[in-house]
Amino acid sequence: MLEKGLEPETPSGLVRSLGVLGVLFLTLSVATPVSSLFVIVPGMFSVAGTGAVWAMLLATIVCIATAYVYAELASNWPVAGGEYVMVARTLGPMAGFVMLGVNVFNNLLFPPVAGLGLSAVLAAIWPGLPQIPLALIVVGGATLVSLLQIRVNALITGAFLLIELVAALLVIGFGFGHAVRGMGGFLAAPVMLASDGAHLIPATAGSIGVAASIAIFALNGYGAAVYFGEEMHEAPRKIARAIFWAMVATVAIEGLPILAALVAAPDLVALFNHDDPFGHIVRLYGGGQAADWLAIGVAIAIVNAVIACILACARFFYGTARDRCWGRPIDQLLTAIHPRFGSPWMSTLIVGGAGAACCFVPLEQLLVLSGTGLIAIYAGIALAVIAGRRSGQTANAPFRMPLYPLAPLVTLAALGYIVWLNWLDPGEGRTGLLMTGAQILLSAAYYRLVLRPRGNWEVHVPVVTAP
């Protein structure tokens, strides 16, 4: 029997072998909360100080709302193509392909960006590591691992997750174990660095808002579960569970170390000025050896994220080729399934090859090219769930969010605020918005000039058997 909303088209070649735990391991590895904690979250301290606690609470509310949106749409369409399938089914093919185009940049650029940043993470232990050769080794090795059967990759990423969690536990343990202040003041009277960076002043609503936008990006990734939906047993019924558990785990792994660092820092001014505030806490109370192990844990988190991202990206491109986006020869290559491992092996190799080539592009340029695509993706799925409800396409989704339309409206309101904040920043913020706008225009032009003349472009939804 078919789940409602799933049409009997060409069956998928991917093998269903994952349970909730396997998808959870893979999704958490894509979300990479440990590396986000050490790379992204320090920006919250420098912007909002102890107001980062309020920022994390606000971001958690937004992420809960977005998780409900993902859960409803993913339960109806648990398809490897991910968000563009949801948008195409509800808002039409043009909108769907625009979502696809934005995702191409977001998916392809993360592995080289992470690989190029690894040498800086390990600099305290192994100074002078060459940036580009190390990035090539990481991306190449992750690509080879990603060729293996998906259950093997779930075990590998799960093992890596356990190791990298030690990094977060080190911060939590040393922080709460050496607390010098209570947590009440973080909410009642948050403070932040003054413009001179030498003393503290009351945190402003604007600074907390900027920090909240940083937190939303740091917590992103729980929706990646949908990319593994075609390899999950009973995906329509179970995928929402994986999304929510991934979201809760990500919030905990990033939120608890924030509190631990704030209660333990002898000098908040020094903490907020430090490039590595969490490493500072561990080094302060645990010594150099503990700090070195911390750096290794963060490095493992980055490598794990590259593996998981290549896995998800390969399945994304497998879905695009199945939907005949790139022309017959390329589509046939990208949909090839390995006879032994059951993986989309050609998509994996091409994604890895593109990531390796991008390692020769300066990191700053890669960050500019990535733009602010997450804003477009979240906005697209929020509008998609509203359109799906109105048209009845998600009427029989196995998971239906409560208090509709609260979740998509909260998501859209938060995104509007983030767009405004980014536009006020004439440097990275506005440049990122303009780059995402260019991605949208290029995707729309490709659809109009290439796909539309071929006839009606439709996304493929494989057969899903109900339990």
Coordinates of C-alpha atoms in Angstrom, one line a residue:
M1 CA 0.0 0.0 0.0
L2 CA 1.2 3.5 -0.7
E3 CA 1.4 6.4 1.8
K4 CA -0.9 9.3 0.8
G5 CA 1.0 11.9 -1.2
L6 CA 3.5 9.4 -2.6
E7 CA 3.0 8.5 -6.2
P8 CA 4.0 5.2 -7.8
E9 CA 6.8 6.3 -10.0
T10 CA 10.1 4.6 -10.8
P11 CA 11.3 2.9 -7.6
S12 CA 14.4 4.2 -5.9
G13 CA 17.6 2.3 -6.2
L14 CA 18.6 3.2 -2.6
V15 CA 18.4 0.4 0.0
R16 CA 16.3 0.8 3.1
S17 CA 18.6 -0.3 5.9
L18 CA 18.5 2.5 8.5
G19 CA 16.5 2.9 11.7
V20 CA 15.9 6.0 13.7
L21 CA 19.3 5.7 15.5
G22 CA 21.2 5.4 12.3
V23 CA 19.5 8.5 10.7
L24 CA 20.0 10.3 14.0
F25 CA 23.8 9.7 14.0
L26 CA 24.1 10.8 10.4
T27 CA 21.9 13.9 11.0
L28 CA 23.8 15.0 14.1
S29 CA 27.0 14.6 12.1
V30 CA 25.7 16.9 9.4
A31 CA 24.5 19.4 12.1
T32 CA 28.0 19.0 13.7
P33 CA 27.1 20.8 17.0
V34 CA 30.6 20.4 18.5
S35 CA 32.4 22.2 15.6
S36 CA 29.6 24.8 15.5
L37 CA 30.1 25.3 19.3
F38 CA 33.8 26.1 18.8
V39 CA 33.7 27.9 15.4
I40 CA 30.4 29.8 15.4
V41 CA 29.2 30.2 19.0
P42 CA 32.2 32.4 20.1
G43 CA 30.7 35.1 17.9
M44 CA 27.7 35.2 20.2
F45 CA 29.9 36.0 23.1
S46 CA 31.7 38.8 21.3
V47 CA 28.4 40.3 20.2
A48 CA 26.1 39.8 23.2
G49 CA 28.2 38.6 26.1
T50 CA 26.0 36.8 28.7
G51 CA 23.1 37.9 26.5
A52 CA 24.1 34.8 24.5
V53 CA 21.8 32.8 26.9
W54 CA 18.8 34.8 25.9
A55 CA 19.9 34.5 22.3
M56 CA 20.2 30.7 22.5
L57 CA 16.7 30.5 24.1
L58 CA 15.2 32.6 21.3
A59 CA 17.0 30.6 18.6
T60 CA 15.8 27.3 20.3
I61 CA 12.2 28.6 19.9
V62 CA 12.8 29.2 16.2
C63 CA 14.5 25.9 15.7
I64 CA 11.6 24.0 17.4
A65 CA 9.2 25.8 15.0
T66 CA 11.4 24.9 12.0
A67 CA 11.7 21.3 13.2
Y68 CA 7.9 21.0 13.1
V69 CA 7.9 22.3 9.6
Y70 CA 10.6 19.9 8.5
A71 CA 8.9 17.0 10.3
E72 CA 5.5 17.5 8.6
L73 CA 6.9 17.9 5.1
A74 CA 9.5 15.1 5.5
S75 CA 6.9 12.6 6.8
N76 CA 4.9 13.3 3.6
W77 CA 7.9 13.3 1.3
P78 CA 10.9 11.5 2.8
V79 CA 12.9 11.9 -0.4
A80 CA 16.7 12.1 -1.0
G81 CA 16.3 15.4 -2.9
G82 CA 15.2 17.1 0.4
E83 CA 13.8 20.6 0.5
Y84 CA 13.5 21.2 -3.2
V85 CA 11.1 18.2 -3.6
M86 CA 8.9 19.6 -0.8
V87 CA 8.8 23.1 -2.4
A88 CA 8.2 21.8 -5.9
R89 CA 5.3 19.7 -4.8
T90 CA 3.6 22.6 -3.0
L91 CA 4.7 25.8 -4.6
G92 CA 5.4 24.6 -8.1
P93 CA 8.3 23.6 -10.3
M94 CA 9.9 27.0 -10.6
A95 CA 10.1 27.5 -6.9
G96 CA 11.3 24.0 -6.4
F97 CA 14.2 24.4 -8.8
V98 CA 15.2 27.7 -7.2
M99 CA 15.4 25.8 -3.9
L100 CA 17.4 23.2 -5.7
G101 CA 19.8 25.8 -7.0
V102 CA 20.4 27.4 -3.6
N103 CA 21.0 24.0 -2.1
V104 CA 23.7 23.2 -4.8
F105 CA 25.9 26.0 -3.4
N106 CA 25.1 25.2 0.3
N107 CA 25.8 21.4 -0.1
L108 CA 28.9 21.6 -2.3
L109 CA 30.8 24.3 -0.5
F110 CA 30.7 23.0 3.1
P111 CA 33.2 20.1 2.8
P112 CA 36.0 22.4 1.3
V113 CA 35.2 25.1 3.8
A114 CA 35.4 22.7 6.7
G115 CA 38.6 21.1 5.4
L116 CA 40.3 24.4 4.9
G117 CA 39.5 25.4 8.4
L118 CA 41.0 22.3 10.0
S119 CA 44.6 23.4 10.0
A120 CA 43.7 26.4 12.2
V121 CA 41.9 24.1 14.7
L122 CA 45.0 21.9 15.0
A123 CA 47.5 24.8 15.0
A124 CA 48.1 24.7 18.8
I125 CA 49.1 21.0 18.6
W126 CA 50.7 20.8 15.2
P127 CA 51.7 24.3 14.1
G128 CA 52.4 24.8 10.4
L129 CA 50.1 22.2 9.0
P130 CA 49.6 23.0 5.3
Q131 CA 46.1 24.2 4.8
I132 CA 45.3 23.0 1.2
P133 CA 47.0 19.5 1.4
L134 CA 45.3 18.8 4.7
A135 CA 41.9 19.9 3.3
L136 CA 42.5 17.6 0.2
I137 CA 43.3 14.6 2.5
V138 CA 40.2 15.2 4.6
V139 CA 37.8 15.7 1.6
G140 CA 39.3 12.8 -0.4
G141 CA 39.3 10.4 2.6
A142 CA 35.7 11.4 3.5
T143 CA 34.7 10.7 -0.1
L144 CA 36.1 7.2 0.0
V145 CA 34.4 6.5 3.3
S146 CA 31.1 7.8 1.9
L147 CA 31.2 5.2 -0.8
L148 CA 30.5 2.5 1.7
Q149 CA 27.2 1.0 2.6
I150 CA 25.0 3.6 4.5
R151 CA 24.8 1.4 7.7
V152 CA 28.5 1.3 7.8
N153 CA 28.7 5.1 7.5
A154 CA 26.0 5.4 10.3
L155 CA 28.3 3.3 12.6
I156 CA 31.4 5.3 11.6
T157 CA 29.7 8.7 12.2
G158 CA 28.2 7.4 15.4
A159 CA 31.6 6.4 16.7
F160 CA 33.0 9.8 15.7
L161 CA 30.1 11.5 17.5
L162 CA 30.9 9.7 20.7
I163 CA 34.5 10.8 20.5
E164 CA 33.8 14.4 19.6
L165 CA 31.2 14.6 22.4
V166 CA 34.2 14.3 24.8
A167 CA 35.1 17.9 23.7
A168 CA 31.7 19.2 24.8
L169 CA 31.9 17.2 28.0
L170 CA 35.3 18.6 28.9
V171 CA 33.9 22.2 28.7
I172 CA 30.8 21.2 30.7
G173 CA 32.7 19.3 33.3
F174 CA 35.5 21.9 33.9
G175 CA 32.9 24.8 33.7
F176 CA 30.2 23.6 36.1
G177 CA 32.9 22.0 38.3
H178 CA 34.6 25.4 38.8
A179 CA 31.6 27.8 38.9
V180 CA 32.4 31.2 40.3
R181 CA 28.9 32.8 39.6
G182 CA 25.3 31.8 39.4
M183 CA 23.2 31.7 36.3
G184 CA 20.4 34.0 37.5
G185 CA 22.0 37.2 36.2
F186 CA 22.3 35.9 32.7
L187 CA 18.6 36.3 32.2
A188 CA 17.9 39.1 34.7
A189 CA 20.7 41.4 33.8
P190 CA 22.7 40.3 30.8
V191 CA 26.0 42.2 30.1
M192 CA 28.1 42.6 27.0
L193 CA 31.5 44.1 26.0
A194 CA 31.6 47.9 25.6
S195 CA 32.9 49.2 22.3
D196 CA 36.4 49.6 23.8
G197 CA 36.4 45.9 24.7
A198 CA 37.7 46.7 28.1
H199 CA 34.6 46.7 30.3
L200 CA 31.0 45.4 30.5
I201 CA 27.8 47.2 29.9
P202 CA 24.1 46.1 29.9
A203 CA 23.4 43.9 26.8
T204 CA 21.0 45.6 24.3
A205 CA 18.0 44.0 22.6
G206 CA 19.8 44.6 19.2
S207 CA 22.9 42.7 20.3
I208 CA 20.9 39.8 21.6
G209 CA 19.0 39.8 18.3
V210 CA 22.2 39.6 16.3
A211 CA 23.5 36.8 18.6
A212 CA 20.2 34.9 18.1
S213 CA 20.7 35.0 14.3
I214 CA 24.2 33.5 14.9
A215 CA 22.7 30.9 17.1
I216 CA 20.1 29.8 14.5
F217 CA 22.9 29.2 12.0
A218 CA 24.9 27.3 14.7
L219 CA 21.9 25.0 15.5
N220 CA 21.1 24.3 11.8
G221 CA 21.3 20.8 10.4
Y222 CA 18.6 18.7 12.1
G223 CA 16.5 18.8 8.9
A224 CA 19.2 16.9 7.1
A225 CA 17.4 13.7 8.2
V226 CA 15.2 14.0 5.1
Y227 CA 18.2 13.3 2.8
F228 CA 18.5 9.8 4.3
G229 CA 14.7 9.2 4.1
E230 CA 14.9 6.8 1.2
E231 CA 17.3 4.6 3.2
M232 CA 15.2 4.5 6.3
H233 CA 12.7 1.8 7.3
E234 CA 9.2 3.2 7.7
A235 CA 10.5 6.7 6.9
P236 CA 7.1 8.4 6.7
R237 CA 6.2 7.3 10.2
K238 CA 9.6 7.6 11.9
I239 CA 11.5 10.4 10.3
A240 CA 9.9 13.1 12.4
R241 CA 11.3 11.3 15.5
A242 CA 14.9 11.5 14.1
I243 CA 14.4 15.3 13.3
F244 CA 13.2 16.1 16.8
W245 CA 15.9 14.1 18.6
A246 CA 18.6 15.7 16.4
M247 CA 17.3 19.1 17.2
V248 CA 17.1 18.4 21.0
A249 CA 20.6 16.9 21.0
T250 CA 22.1 19.9 19.1
V251 CA 20.5 22.4 21.4
A252 CA 21.9 20.5 24.5
I253 CA 25.4 20.0 23.0
E254 CA 25.7 23.7 22.2
G255 CA 23.7 25.2 25.1
L256 CA 25.2 23.5 28.1
P257 CA 28.8 24.4 27.3
I258 CA 27.7 28.1 26.9
L259 CA 26.3 28.1 30.4
A260 CA 29.3 26.2 31.7
A261 CA 31.8 28.7 30.2
L262 CA 29.9 31.7 31.6
V263 CA 29.6 30.4 35.1
A264 CA 33.3 29.4 35.3
A265 CA 35.1 32.3 33.7
P266 CA 37.0 34.3 36.3
D267 CA 37.0 37.3 34.0
L268 CA 34.1 37.7 31.6
V269 CA 35.9 40.5 29.7
A270 CA 38.8 38.2 29.0
L271 CA 36.3 35.4 28.0
F272 CA 34.4 37.5 25.6
N273 CA 37.6 38.8 24.0
H274 CA 39.1 35.3 23.6
D275 CA 39.2 33.8 20.1
D276 CA 38.6 30.3 21.6
P277 CA 36.6 30.9 24.8
F278 CA 35.7 27.2 25.4
G279 CA 39.3 26.1 24.9
H280 CA 40.3 28.9 27.3
I281 CA 38.1 27.5 30.0
V282 CA 39.5 24.0 29.5
R283 CA 43.1 25.2 29.4
L284 CA 42.5 27.3 32.5
Y285 CA 41.2 24.5 34.7
G286 CA 42.5 21.4 33.0
G287 CA 45.9 22.4 31.7
G288 CA 47.5 22.2 28.3
Q289 CA 47.0 18.4 27.8
A290 CA 43.2 18.7 28.3
A291 CA 43.2 21.6 25.8
D292 CA 45.1 19.5 23.3
W293 CA 42.6 16.7 23.6
L294 CA 39.8 19.3 23.2
A295 CA 41.4 20.5 19.9
I296 CA 41.6 16.8 18.7
G297 CA 37.9 16.4 19.5
V298 CA 36.9 19.5 17.5
A299 CA 39.1 18.2 14.6
I300 CA 37.2 14.9 14.7
A301 CA 33.9 16.7 14.7
I302 CA 34.9 18.6 11.5
V303 CA 36.1 15.4 9.8
N304 CA 32.8 13.7 10.8
A305 CA 30.8 16.6 9.5
V306 CA 32.6 16.4 6.1
I307 CA 31.8 12.7 5.8
A308 CA 28.1 13.2 6.7
C309 CA 27.8 16.2 4.4
I310 CA 29.2 14.3 1.4
L311 CA 26.8 11.5 2.2
A312 CA 23.8 13.9 2.2
C313 CA 25.1 15.9 -0.8
A314 CA 25.5 12.7 -2.9
R315 CA 21.9 11.7 -2.2
F316 CA 20.8 15.2 -3.0
F317 CA 22.5 15.1 -6.4
Y318 CA 21.2 11.5 -6.9
G319 CA 17.7 13.0 -6.5
T320 CA 18.3 15.9 -8.9
A321 CA 19.6 13.5 -11.6
R322 CA 16.6 11.2 -11.1
D323 CA 14.5 14.3 -11.8
R324 CA 16.4 14.8 -15.0
C325 CA 17.9 18.2 -14.2
W326 CA 21.3 18.0 -15.9
G327 CA 20.9 16.2 -19.3
R328 CA 20.8 12.5 -20.0
P329 CA 24.6 11.6 -19.8
I330 CA 25.1 13.4 -16.5
D331 CA 21.8 12.2 -15.1
Q332 CA 22.7 8.6 -15.9
L333 CA 26.1 9.0 -14.1
L334 CA 24.6 10.6 -11.0
T335 CA 21.9 7.9 -10.5
A336 CA 24.3 5.0 -10.7
I337 CA 24.0 2.8 -7.6
H338 CA 27.0 0.7 -6.5
P339 CA 26.1 -3.0 -6.8
R340 CA 27.8 -4.0 -3.5
F341 CA 27.4 -1.0 -1.3
G342 CA 24.1 0.3 -2.5
S343 CA 25.4 3.8 -2.5
P344 CA 25.0 6.5 -5.2
W345 CA 28.7 6.0 -6.0
M346 CA 29.1 8.3 -9.0
S347 CA 27.3 11.1 -7.2
T348 CA 29.6 10.6 -4.2
L349 CA 32.7 10.7 -6.4
I350 CA 31.6 13.8 -8.2
V351 CA 30.6 15.6 -5.0
G352 CA 34.0 14.7 -3.5
G353 CA 35.8 15.7 -6.7
A354 CA 34.1 19.1 -6.7
G355 CA 34.9 19.6 -3.0
A356 CA 38.5 18.8 -3.7
A357 CA 38.7 21.3 -6.6
C358 CA 37.2 23.9 -4.3
C359 CA 40.0 23.4 -1.8
F360 CA 42.2 25.5 -4.2
V361 CA 39.8 28.4 -3.8
P362 CA 40.6 30.8 -1.0
L363 CA 38.5 30.2 2.1
E364 CA 37.2 33.8 2.2
Q365 CA 35.8 33.5 -1.4
L366 CA 34.1 30.2 -0.5
L367 CA 32.4 31.8 2.4
V368 CA 31.2 34.6 0.2
L369 CA 29.9 32.2 -2.5
S370 CA 28.0 30.2 0.1
G371 CA 25.9 33.3 0.8
T372 CA 23.0 33.2 3.2
G373 CA 21.2 30.2 1.6
L374 CA 19.9 28.9 4.9
I375 CA 17.5 31.9 5.0
A376 CA 16.1 31.0 1.6
I377 CA 15.8 27.3 2.5
Y378 CA 14.0 27.9 5.8
A379 CA 11.6 30.4 4.1
G380 CA 10.9 28.0 1.3
I381 CA 9.9 25.1 3.5
A382 CA 7.8 27.4 5.8
L383 CA 5.9 28.6 2.7
A384 CA 5.7 25.0 1.5
V385 CA 4.0 23.7 4.6
I386 CA 1.4 26.5 4.4
A387 CA 0.7 25.8 0.7
G388 CA 0.6 22.1 1.4
R389 CA -2.0 22.6 4.1
R390 CA -4.1 24.9 1.9
S391 CA -4.0 22.6 -1.1
G392 CA -4.5 19.4 1.0
Q393 CA -1.3 17.8 -0.3
T394 CA -0.1 17.2 3.3
A395 CA -3.6 16.3 4.6
N396 CA -2.6 12.7 5.2
A397 CA 1.0 13.3 6.3
P398 CA 1.9 10.8 9.0
F399 CA 3.1 13.7 11.2
R400 CA 1.0 16.8 11.6
M401 CA 2.3 19.7 13.6
P402 CA 0.2 21.1 16.5
L403 CA -1.0 24.7 16.7
Y404 CA -0.7 25.2 13.0
P405 CA 0.1 27.8 11.5
L406 CA 2.2 29.0 14.5
A407 CA 5.4 27.1 13.6
P408 CA 5.8 28.4 10.0
L409 CA 4.8 32.0 11.0
V410 CA 7.4 32.0 13.8
T411 CA 10.0 30.8 11.3
L412 CA 9.1 33.4 8.7
A413 CA 9.1 36.2 11.3
A414 CA 12.5 35.2 12.6
L415 CA 13.9 35.0 9.0
G416 CA 12.6 38.5 8.2
Y417 CA 14.4 39.9 11.3
I418 CA 17.6 38.1 10.3
V419 CA 17.4 39.4 6.7
W420 CA 17.1 42.9 8.1
L421 CA 20.1 42.5 10.4
N422 CA 22.2 41.1 7.6
W423 CA 21.2 44.0 5.3
L424 CA 22.3 46.5 7.9
D425 CA 25.8 44.9 7.8
P426 CA 27.4 46.4 4.6
G427 CA 30.2 43.8 4.7
E428 CA 29.5 40.0 5.1
G429 CA 25.8 40.3 5.8
R430 CA 24.7 42.3 2.8
T431 CA 27.2 40.5 0.5
G432 CA 25.8 37.2 1.6
L433 CA 22.2 38.3 0.8
L434 CA 23.2 39.5 -2.6
M435 CA 25.0 36.3 -3.3
T436 CA 21.9 34.3 -2.4
G437 CA 19.9 36.6 -4.6
A438 CA 22.3 35.8 -7.5
Q439 CA 21.9 32.1 -6.8
I440 CA 18.1 32.5 -7.0
L441 CA 18.3 34.4 -10.3
L442 CA 20.7 31.9 -11.8
S443 CA 18.4 29.0 -10.8
A444 CA 15.3 30.7 -12.2
A445 CA 17.1 31.4 -15.5
Y446 CA 18.3 27.7 -15.8
Y447 CA 14.7 26.6 -15.2
R448 CA 13.3 29.0 -17.8
L449 CA 16.0 28.5 -20.5
V450 CA 16.8 24.8 -20.0
L451 CA 14.2 22.7 -18.1
R452 CA 11.0 24.4 -19.2
P453 CA 11.6 24.0 -23.0
R454 CA 12.0 20.3 -22.5
G455 CA 8.4 20.0 -21.2
N456 CA 6.9 19.8 -17.7
W457 CA 9.6 19.2 -15.1
E458 CA 8.4 17.1 -12.2
V459 CA 10.1 15.9 -9.1
H460 CA 10.2 12.1 -8.6
V461 CA 8.8 10.6 -5.4
P462 CA 9.6 6.9 -5.0
V463 CA 7.2 4.2 -3.9
V464 CA 7.1 3.9 -0.1
T465 CA 5.4 0.8 1.4
A466 CA 3.5 1.3 4.6
P467 CA 4.1 -1.0 7.5

